PDB file of C-alpha atoms in Angstrom:
ATOM      1  CA  UNK C   1      31.564  15.149  35.629  1.00 46.00           C
ATOM      2  CA  UNK C   2      33.854  16.750  33.036  1.00 52.00           C
ATOM      3  CA  UNK C   3      34.357  14.868  29.696  1.00 49.00           C
ATOM      4  CA  UNK C   4      37.935  14.426  28.229  1.00 54.00           C
ATOM      5  CA  UNK C   5      38.303  16.580  25.251  1.00 57.00           C
ATOM      6  CA  UNK C   6      39.510  13.696  23.192  1.00 50.00           C
ATOM      7  CA  UNK C   7      36.565  11.530  24.119  1.00 50.00           C
ATOM      8  CA  UNK C   8      34.162  14.510  23.247  1.00 52.00           C
ATOM      9  CA  UNK C   9      35.842  14.909  19.805  1.00 49.00           C
ATOM     10  CA  UNK C  10      35.684  11.068  19.169  1.00 50.00           C
ATOM     11  CA  UNK C  11      31.921  11.170  20.102  1.00 46.00           C
ATOM     12  CA  UNK C  12      31.342  13.967  17.735  1.00 51.00           C
ATOM     13  CA  UNK C  13      33.087  12.184  14.928  1.00 47.00           C
ATOM     14  CA  UNK C  14      31.099   8.977  15.498  1.00 48.00           C
ATOM     15  CA  UNK C  15      27.786  11.058  15.688  1.00 51.00           C
ATOM     16  CA  UNK C  16      28.743  12.852  12.530  1.00 54.00           C
ATOM     17  CA  UNK C  17      29.459   9.551  10.768  1.00 50.00           C
ATOM     18  CA  UNK C  18      26.183   8.030  11.795  1.00 53.00           C
ATOM     19  CA  UNK C  19      24.272  11.159  10.820  1.00 61.00           C
ATOM     20  CA  UNK C  20      25.955  11.166   7.274  1.00 60.00           C
ATOM     21  CA  UNK C  21      25.104   7.516   6.833  1.00 59.00           C
ATOM     22  CA  UNK C  22      21.378   8.197   7.910  1.00 67.00           C
ATOM     23  CA  UNK C  23      21.097  11.097   5.367  1.00 83.00           C
ATOM     24  CA  UNK C  24      22.672   8.788   2.692  1.00 88.00           C
ATOM     25  CA  UNK C  25      20.109   6.108   3.428  1.00 90.00           C
ATOM     26  CA  UNK C  26      17.196   8.480   3.505  1.00 90.00           C
ATOM     27  CA  UNK C  27      18.271   9.883   0.116  1.00 91.00           C
ATOM     28  CA  UNK C  28      18.673   6.350  -1.392  1.00 92.00           C
ATOM     29  CA  UNK C  29      15.338   5.250   0.163  1.00 92.00           C
ATOM     30  CA  UNK C  30      13.469   8.324  -1.241  1.00 91.00           C
ATOM     31  CA  UNK C  31      14.880   7.680  -4.571  1.00 91.00           C
ATOM     32  CA  UNK C  32      14.365   3.925  -4.915  1.00 90.00           C
ATOM     33  CA  UNK C  33      11.800   2.981  -2.348  1.00 91.00           C
ATOM     34  CA  UNK C  34       9.440   5.829  -1.521  1.00 89.00           C
ATOM     35  CA  UNK C  35       7.439   5.596  -4.679  1.00 84.00           C
ATOM     36  CA  UNK C  36       5.849   2.462  -3.364  1.00 86.00           C
ATOM     37  CA  UNK C  37       6.381   2.803   0.387  1.00 85.00           C
ATOM     38  CA  UNK C  38       5.892   6.576   0.580  1.00 81.00           C
ATOM     39  CA  UNK C  39       8.208   9.158   2.142  1.00 83.00           C
ATOM     40  CA  UNK C  40       8.850   8.165   5.736  1.00 83.00           C
ATOM     41  CA  UNK C  41       7.652   4.592   5.176  1.00 83.00           C
ATOM     42  CA  UNK C  42       3.988   5.218   6.014  1.00 76.00           C
ATOM     43  CA  UNK C  43       2.835   2.945   3.092  1.00 75.00           C
ATOM     44  CA  UNK C  44       1.135   3.521  -0.030  1.00 72.00           C
ATOM     45  CA  UNK C  45       1.306   1.041  -2.971  1.00 74.00           C
ATOM     46  CA  UNK C  46       3.587  -0.994  -0.896  1.00 80.00           C
ATOM     47  CA  UNK C  47       3.374  -1.833   2.834  1.00 80.00           C
ATOM     48  CA  UNK C  48       4.103   0.699   5.661  1.00 79.00           C
ATOM     49  CA  UNK C  49       7.744   0.154   6.876  1.00 85.00           C
ATOM     50  CA  UNK C  50       7.522   2.595   9.784  1.00 80.00           C
ATOM     51  CA  UNK C  51       6.931  -0.040  12.420  1.00 75.00           C
ATOM     52  CA  UNK C  52       9.120  -1.951  14.972  1.00 74.00           C
ATOM     53  CA  UNK C  53       8.589  -5.378  13.177  1.00 76.00           C
ATOM     54  CA  UNK C  54       8.515  -6.107   9.610  1.00 83.00           C
ATOM     55  CA  UNK C  55       6.738  -9.371   8.867  1.00 78.00           C
ATOM     56  CA  UNK C  56       8.993 -10.343   5.967  1.00 82.00           C
ATOM     57  CA  UNK C  57      12.354  -8.971   7.380  1.00 85.00           C
ATOM     58  CA  UNK C  58      12.760  -9.922  11.091  1.00 81.00           C
ATOM     59  CA  UNK C  59      16.383  -8.863  11.071  1.00 86.00           C
ATOM     60  CA  UNK C  60      18.821  -6.817   9.119  1.00 89.00           C
ATOM     61  CA  UNK C  61      20.286  -9.788   7.096  1.00 90.00           C
ATOM     62  CA  UNK C  62      16.758 -10.704   5.976  1.00 91.00           C
ATOM     63  CA  UNK C  63      15.830  -7.093   5.126  1.00 91.00           C
ATOM     64  CA  UNK C  64      18.961  -6.773   3.106  1.00 92.00           C
ATOM     65  CA  UNK C  65      18.068  -9.737   1.101  1.00 92.00           C
ATOM     66  CA  UNK C  66      14.545  -8.652   0.516  1.00 92.00           C
ATOM     67  CA  UNK C  67      15.846  -5.227  -0.760  1.00 93.00           C
ATOM     68  CA  UNK C  68      18.471  -6.906  -2.990  1.00 91.00           C
ATOM     69  CA  UNK C  69      16.567  -9.789  -4.383  1.00 92.00           C
ATOM     70  CA  UNK C  70      12.879  -8.709  -4.129  1.00 91.00           C
ATOM     71  CA  UNK C  71       9.982 -10.965  -3.090  1.00 89.00           C
ATOM     72  CA  UNK C  72       8.897 -13.478  -5.551  1.00 86.00           C
ATOM     73  CA  UNK C  73       5.194 -13.350  -6.337  1.00 81.00           C
ATOM     74  CA  UNK C  74       4.785  -9.763  -5.366  1.00 84.00           C
ATOM     75  CA  UNK C  75       5.463  -6.223  -6.738  1.00 83.00           C
ATOM     76  CA  UNK C  76       8.753  -5.929  -4.693  1.00 89.00           C
ATOM     77  CA  UNK C  77      11.495  -5.915  -7.268  1.00 89.00           C
ATOM     78  CA  UNK C  78      15.085  -6.702  -7.011  1.00 91.00           C
ATOM     79  CA  UNK C  79      17.598  -3.768  -6.821  1.00 89.00           C
ATOM     80  CA  UNK C  80      20.509  -4.905  -8.904  1.00 88.00           C
ATOM     81  CA  UNK C  81      21.380  -1.352  -9.602  1.00 91.00           C
ATOM     82  CA  UNK C  82      22.405  -0.731  -5.962  1.00 91.00           C
ATOM     83  CA  UNK C  83      25.700  -1.523  -4.359  1.00 91.00           C
ATOM     84  CA  UNK C  84      26.144  -3.646  -1.132  1.00 90.00           C
ATOM     85  CA  UNK C  85      26.906  -0.498   0.949  1.00 90.00           C
ATOM     86  CA  UNK C  86      23.962   1.411  -0.627  1.00 91.00           C
ATOM     87  CA  UNK C  87      21.612  -1.464   0.410  1.00 92.00           C
ATOM     88  CA  UNK C  88      23.234  -1.433   3.982  1.00 91.00           C
ATOM     89  CA  UNK C  89      22.434   2.281   4.210  1.00 91.00           C
ATOM     90  CA  UNK C  90      18.794   1.822   3.166  1.00 92.00           C
ATOM     91  CA  UNK C  91      18.502  -0.964   5.822  1.00 91.00           C
ATOM     92  CA  UNK C  92      19.814   1.325   8.575  1.00 90.00           C
ATOM     93  CA  UNK C  93      17.326   4.188   7.422  1.00 90.00           C
ATOM     94  CA  UNK C  94      14.409   1.728   7.358  1.00 90.00           C
ATOM     95  CA  UNK C  95      15.158   0.413  10.656  1.00 87.00           C
ATOM     96  CA  UNK C  96      15.343   3.914  11.959  1.00 87.00           C
ATOM     97  CA  UNK C  97      11.724   4.366  10.693  1.00 84.00           C
ATOM     98  CA  UNK C  98      10.504   1.582  12.997  1.00 77.00           C
ATOM     99  CA  UNK C  99      11.861   3.569  15.975  1.00 74.00           C
ATOM    100  CA  UNK C 100       9.590   6.753  15.340  1.00 62.00           C
ATOM    101  CA  UNK C 101       6.610   7.188  17.539  1.00 63.00           C
ATOM    102  CA  UNK C 102       3.222   5.849  15.991  1.00 65.00           C
ATOM    103  CA  UNK C 103       0.894   8.397  14.492  1.00 69.00           C
ATOM    104  CA  UNK C 104      -1.763   9.327  16.837  1.00 80.00           C
ATOM    105  CA  UNK C 105      -5.292   8.479  15.818  1.00 88.00           C
ATOM    106  CA  UNK C 106      -8.137  11.020  16.363  1.00 93.00           C
ATOM    107  CA  UNK C 107     -10.953   8.693  15.542  1.00 96.00           C
ATOM    108  CA  UNK C 108     -12.910   6.194  17.493  1.00 97.00           C
ATOM    109  CA  UNK C 109     -12.267   2.674  16.310  1.00 96.00           C
ATOM    110  CA  UNK C 110     -15.446   1.237  17.682  1.00 97.00           C
ATOM    111  CA  UNK C 111     -17.626   4.047  15.899  1.00 97.00           C
ATOM    112  CA  UNK C 112     -15.459   3.208  12.942  1.00 97.00           C
ATOM    113  CA  UNK C 113     -16.436  -0.360  13.148  1.00 96.00           C
ATOM    114  CA  UNK C 114     -20.005   0.489  13.269  1.00 97.00           C
ATOM    115  CA  UNK C 115     -19.790   2.739  10.180  1.00 97.00           C
ATOM    116  CA  UNK C 116     -17.756   0.172   8.252  1.00 97.00           C
ATOM    117  CA  UNK C 117     -20.387  -2.648   9.037  1.00 95.00           C
ATOM    118  CA  UNK C 118     -23.352  -0.296   8.738  1.00 95.00           C
ATOM    119  CA  UNK C 119     -23.850   2.955   6.996  1.00 94.00           C
ATOM    120  CA  UNK C 120     -20.576   2.895   5.066  1.00 94.00           C
ATOM    121  CA  UNK C 121     -21.362  -0.377   3.508  1.00 94.00           C
ATOM    122  CA  UNK C 122     -17.652  -1.450   3.363  1.00 95.00           C
ATOM    123  CA  UNK C 123     -18.446  -4.964   4.416  1.00 94.00           C
ATOM    124  CA  UNK C 124     -20.355  -5.547   1.141  1.00 94.00           C
ATOM    125  CA  UNK C 125     -17.099  -5.260  -0.812  1.00 94.00           C
ATOM    126  CA  UNK C 126     -14.232  -6.093   1.492  1.00 95.00           C
ATOM    127  CA  UNK C 127     -13.318  -9.216   3.634  1.00 94.00           C
ATOM    128  CA  UNK C 128     -12.086  -8.828   7.350  1.00 94.00           C
ATOM    129  CA  UNK C 129     -11.138 -12.134   8.929  1.00 90.00           C
ATOM    130  CA  UNK C 130     -13.097 -14.239   6.340  1.00 91.00           C
ATOM    131  CA  UNK C 131     -16.243 -12.132   6.608  1.00 92.00           C
ATOM    132  CA  UNK C 132     -17.521  -9.807   3.783  1.00 93.00           C
ATOM    133  CA  UNK C 133     -17.573  -9.374   0.008  1.00 92.00           C
ATOM    134  CA  UNK C 134     -14.799  -9.993  -2.526  1.00 89.00           C
ATOM    135  CA  UNK C 135     -15.050  -7.072  -4.817  1.00 92.00           C
ATOM    136  CA  UNK C 136     -12.344  -5.146  -3.068  1.00 92.00           C
ATOM    137  CA  UNK C 137      -9.158  -6.029  -1.326  1.00 90.00           C
ATOM    138  CA  UNK C 138      -9.019  -8.190   1.943  1.00 92.00           C
ATOM    139  CA  UNK C 139      -8.579  -5.682   4.766  1.00 93.00           C
ATOM    140  CA  UNK C 140      -7.886  -8.319   7.480  1.00 92.00           C
ATOM    141  CA  UNK C 141      -4.173  -7.066   7.797  1.00 85.00           C
ATOM    142  CA  UNK C 142      -4.609  -3.583   6.395  1.00 88.00           C
ATOM    143  CA  UNK C 143      -3.353  -1.763   9.504  1.00 85.00           C
ATOM    144  CA  UNK C 144      -0.036  -3.517   9.190  1.00 76.00           C
ATOM    145  CA  UNK C 145       0.257  -2.936   5.349  1.00 78.00           C
ATOM    146  CA  UNK C 146      -0.827   0.789   4.908  1.00 79.00           C
ATOM    147  CA  UNK C 147      -0.392   3.896   6.881  1.00 79.00           C
ATOM    148  CA  UNK C 148      -3.230   6.201   7.985  1.00 87.00           C
ATOM    149  CA  UNK C 149      -2.504   8.719   5.217  1.00 85.00           C
ATOM    150  CA  UNK C 150      -3.055   5.961   2.635  1.00 85.00           C
ATOM    151  CA  UNK C 151      -6.232   4.790   4.454  1.00 91.00           C
ATOM    152  CA  UNK C 152      -7.621   8.248   4.572  1.00 93.00           C
ATOM    153  CA  UNK C 153      -6.932   8.851   0.936  1.00 92.00           C
ATOM    154  CA  UNK C 154      -8.563   5.544  -0.034  1.00 93.00           C
ATOM    155  CA  UNK C 155     -11.734   6.603   1.570  1.00 96.00           C
ATOM    156  CA  UNK C 156     -11.872  10.165   0.106  1.00 96.00           C
ATOM    157  CA  UNK C 157     -10.068   9.726  -3.262  1.00 95.00           C
ATOM    158  CA  UNK C 158      -9.965   5.952  -4.021  1.00 93.00           C
ATOM    159  CA  UNK C 159      -8.786   6.408  -7.486  1.00 91.00           C
ATOM    160  CA  UNK C 160      -5.528   8.064  -6.367  1.00 89.00           C
ATOM    161  CA  UNK C 161      -3.680   4.805  -5.505  1.00 81.00           C
ATOM    162  CA  UNK C 162      -5.235   1.910  -7.234  1.00 83.00           C
ATOM    163  CA  UNK C 163      -3.633  -1.550  -6.232  1.00 80.00           C
ATOM    164  CA  UNK C 164      -2.557  -3.948  -8.936  1.00 76.00           C
ATOM    165  CA  UNK C 165      -5.489  -6.325  -9.564  1.00 80.00           C
ATOM    166  CA  UNK C 166      -7.992  -3.548  -9.205  1.00 89.00           C
ATOM    167  CA  UNK C 167      -7.305  -1.530 -12.377  1.00 90.00           C
ATOM    168  CA  UNK C 168     -10.605  -0.446 -13.818  1.00 95.00           C
ATOM    169  CA  UNK C 169     -11.203  -1.320 -17.479  1.00 95.00           C
ATOM    170  CA  UNK C 170     -14.219  -0.382 -19.741  1.00 96.00           C
ATOM    171  CA  UNK C 171     -14.969  -2.870 -22.546  1.00 96.00           C
ATOM    172  CA  UNK C 172     -17.628  -2.209 -25.339  1.00 96.00           C
ATOM    173  CA  UNK C 173     -18.741  -5.337 -27.169  1.00 94.00           C
ATOM    174  CA  UNK C 174     -19.863  -5.409 -30.827  1.00 93.00           C
ATOM    175  CA  UNK C 175     -23.460  -5.140 -29.985  1.00 93.00           C
ATOM    176  CA  UNK C 176     -22.851  -1.819 -27.912  1.00 94.00           C
ATOM    177  CA  UNK C 177     -23.162  -3.663 -24.477  1.00 94.00           C
ATOM    178  CA  UNK C 178     -20.673  -2.044 -22.118  1.00 96.00           C
ATOM    179  CA  UNK C 179     -18.866  -3.775 -19.187  1.00 96.00           C
ATOM    180  CA  UNK C 180     -16.805  -1.822 -16.660  1.00 96.00           C
ATOM    181  CA  UNK C 181     -14.845  -3.689 -13.970  1.00 95.00           C
ATOM    182  CA  UNK C 182     -11.684  -4.618 -12.321  1.00 94.00           C
ATOM    183  CA  UNK C 183      -9.407  -6.412 -14.655  1.00 93.00           C
ATOM    184  CA  UNK C 184      -8.982  -9.984 -13.110  1.00 91.00           C
ATOM    185  CA  UNK C 185      -6.840 -11.582 -15.755  1.00 91.00           C
ATOM    186  CA  UNK C 186      -6.027 -10.972 -19.487  1.00 92.00           C
ATOM    187  CA  UNK C 187      -4.180 -12.531 -22.455  1.00 93.00           C
ATOM    188  CA  UNK C 188      -3.799 -12.066 -26.102  1.00 93.00           C
ATOM    189  CA  UNK C 189      -7.308 -13.245 -26.879  1.00 95.00           C
ATOM    190  CA  UNK C 190      -9.569 -12.726 -23.791  1.00 96.00           C
ATOM    191  CA  UNK C 191     -10.042 -10.586 -20.811  1.00 95.00           C
ATOM    192  CA  UNK C 192     -11.804 -11.241 -17.562  1.00 95.00           C
ATOM    193  CA  UNK C 193     -13.508  -8.452 -15.636  1.00 95.00           C
ATOM    194  CA  UNK C 194     -15.428  -8.253 -12.236  1.00 94.00           C
ATOM    195  CA  UNK C 195     -18.025  -5.553 -12.426  1.00 94.00           C
ATOM    196  CA  UNK C 196     -19.287  -3.466  -9.504  1.00 90.00           C
ATOM    197  CA  UNK C 197     -22.047  -5.860  -8.595  1.00 90.00           C
ATOM    198  CA  UNK C 198     -19.367  -8.692  -8.277  1.00 89.00           C
ATOM    199  CA  UNK C 199     -20.412 -10.456 -11.483  1.00 93.00           C
ATOM    200  CA  UNK C 200     -17.678 -12.071 -13.501  1.00 94.00           C
ATOM    201  CA  UNK C 201     -17.339 -11.529 -17.242  1.00 96.00           C
ATOM    202  CA  UNK C 202     -15.009 -13.318 -19.689  1.00 96.00           C
ATOM    203  CA  UNK C 203     -14.867 -11.528 -23.100  1.00 96.00           C
ATOM    204  CA  UNK C 204     -13.215 -12.434 -26.255  1.00 95.00           C
ATOM    205  CA  UNK C 205     -11.257  -9.515 -27.610  1.00 94.00           C
ATOM    206  CA  UNK C 206     -12.232 -10.374 -31.133  1.00 94.00           C
ATOM    207  CA  UNK C 207     -15.828  -9.380 -30.110  1.00 93.00           C
ATOM    208  CA  UNK C 208     -14.967  -6.145 -28.566  1.00 95.00           C
ATOM    209  CA  UNK C 209     -15.411  -2.871 -30.276  1.00 95.00           C
ATOM    210  CA  UNK C 210     -13.393  -0.962 -27.637  1.00 95.00           C
ATOM    211  CA  UNK C 211     -11.145  -1.775 -24.714  1.00 95.00           C
ATOM    212  CA  UNK C 212     -10.143   1.109 -22.527  1.00 95.00           C
ATOM    213  CA  UNK C 213      -8.143   1.260 -19.227  1.00 93.00           C
ATOM    214  CA  UNK C 214      -9.404   3.947 -16.876  1.00 93.00           C
ATOM    215  CA  UNK C 215      -6.263   5.018 -14.734  1.00 89.00           C
ATOM    216  CA  UNK C 216      -7.082   7.030 -11.803  1.00 89.00           C
ATOM    217  CA  UNK C 217     -10.603   5.404 -11.362  1.00 93.00           C
ATOM    218  CA  UNK C 218     -11.773   2.893  -8.867  1.00 94.00           C
ATOM    219  CA  UNK C 219     -15.132   0.961  -8.433  1.00 94.00           C
ATOM    220  CA  UNK C 220     -15.148   2.170  -4.746  1.00 94.00           C
ATOM    221  CA  UNK C 221     -16.985   5.298  -4.248  1.00 93.00           C
ATOM    222  CA  UNK C 222     -15.621   8.412  -2.451  1.00 95.00           C
ATOM    223  CA  UNK C 223     -16.788   8.877   1.043  1.00 96.00           C
ATOM    224  CA  UNK C 224     -15.677  12.393   1.118  1.00 94.00           C
ATOM    225  CA  UNK C 225     -19.104  13.910   0.762  1.00 93.00           C
ATOM    226  CA  UNK C 226     -20.990  10.945   2.227  1.00 94.00           C
ATOM    227  CA  UNK C 227     -19.361  10.959   5.672  1.00 96.00           C
ATOM    228  CA  UNK C 228     -18.073  13.805   7.911  1.00 96.00           C
ATOM    229  CA  UNK C 229     -14.487  14.231   8.383  1.00 96.00           C
ATOM    230  CA  UNK C 230     -14.913  12.995  12.018  1.00 97.00           C
ATOM    231  CA  UNK C 231     -16.676   9.766  10.756  1.00 97.00           C
ATOM    232  CA  UNK C 232     -13.827   9.155   8.184  1.00 97.00           C
ATOM    233  CA  UNK C 233     -11.304   9.482  10.971  1.00 97.00           C
ATOM    234  CA  UNK C 234     -13.403   6.865  12.998  1.00 97.00           C
ATOM    235  CA  UNK C 235     -13.144   4.470  10.067  1.00 97.00           C
ATOM    236  CA  UNK C 236      -9.375   5.244   9.658  1.00 96.00           C
ATOM    237  CA  UNK C 237      -8.897   4.389  13.332  1.00 96.00           C
ATOM    238  CA  UNK C 238     -10.806   1.116  12.868  1.00 96.00           C
ATOM    239  CA  UNK C 239      -8.805   0.078   9.860  1.00 95.00           C
ATOM    240  CA  UNK C 240      -5.491   1.015  11.424  1.00 91.00           C
ATOM    241  CA  UNK C 241      -6.356  -1.518  14.127  1.00 90.00           C
ATOM    242  CA  UNK C 242      -6.680  -4.421  11.708  1.00 91.00           C
ATOM    243  CA  UNK C 243      -3.443  -6.212  11.928  1.00 81.00           C
ATOM    244  CA  UNK C 244      -4.364  -9.813  11.343  1.00 68.00           C
ATOM    245  CA  UNK C 245      -3.363 -12.711  13.631  1.00 58.00           C
ATOM    246  CA  UNK C 246      -0.726 -11.714  16.252  1.00 50.00           C
TER     247      UNK C 246
END
């Protein structure tokens, strides 16, 4: 069947407009959102966006509102500096991320679970569905929140992307006693830390000789030399499948 030349030109114009909008949306996303959500929306400090359903933004209107006003009680800020049309272009781009094919996993999730609960010792520090330790983040829904690249990095270079609430601080008291742990809370007079054994410390700043944040460090050990690359992929596959309650 032959296509009318006028129709063909119209289709080319519509396609060109859509492509230009997508390009602008990507540029705006890369400039304002990728630092937390990563290029391509695979997740990093912020949740992964490259998925068909966004738990906090079921439709475009809600997604627009989330981008414009942020999410109270989270690290998602408002974007007062963006115009209505710019946010709409970001919404279109973010929705397009959910239509891409899911990344293929090379690991075996069941072997990953065995490593997580056994030799890897992850269950000692992390909770999954109410079971496990409290030193590290709850991983019950980690597969929905983070992409596989972030999960892989967390296993091999855990200090590369430390989540808020897990910043490592080293405190030296007046008697020379040293405490290193996650900063749980802090005000003008005191600081509360949880050390690598899970012990809670509330320290008076007046009694400290030194208080030093340790950016780029994590209490979680690197598994890069402890596990083979295949075993790391197995754990990544297991973690990627943790998506909380349906």
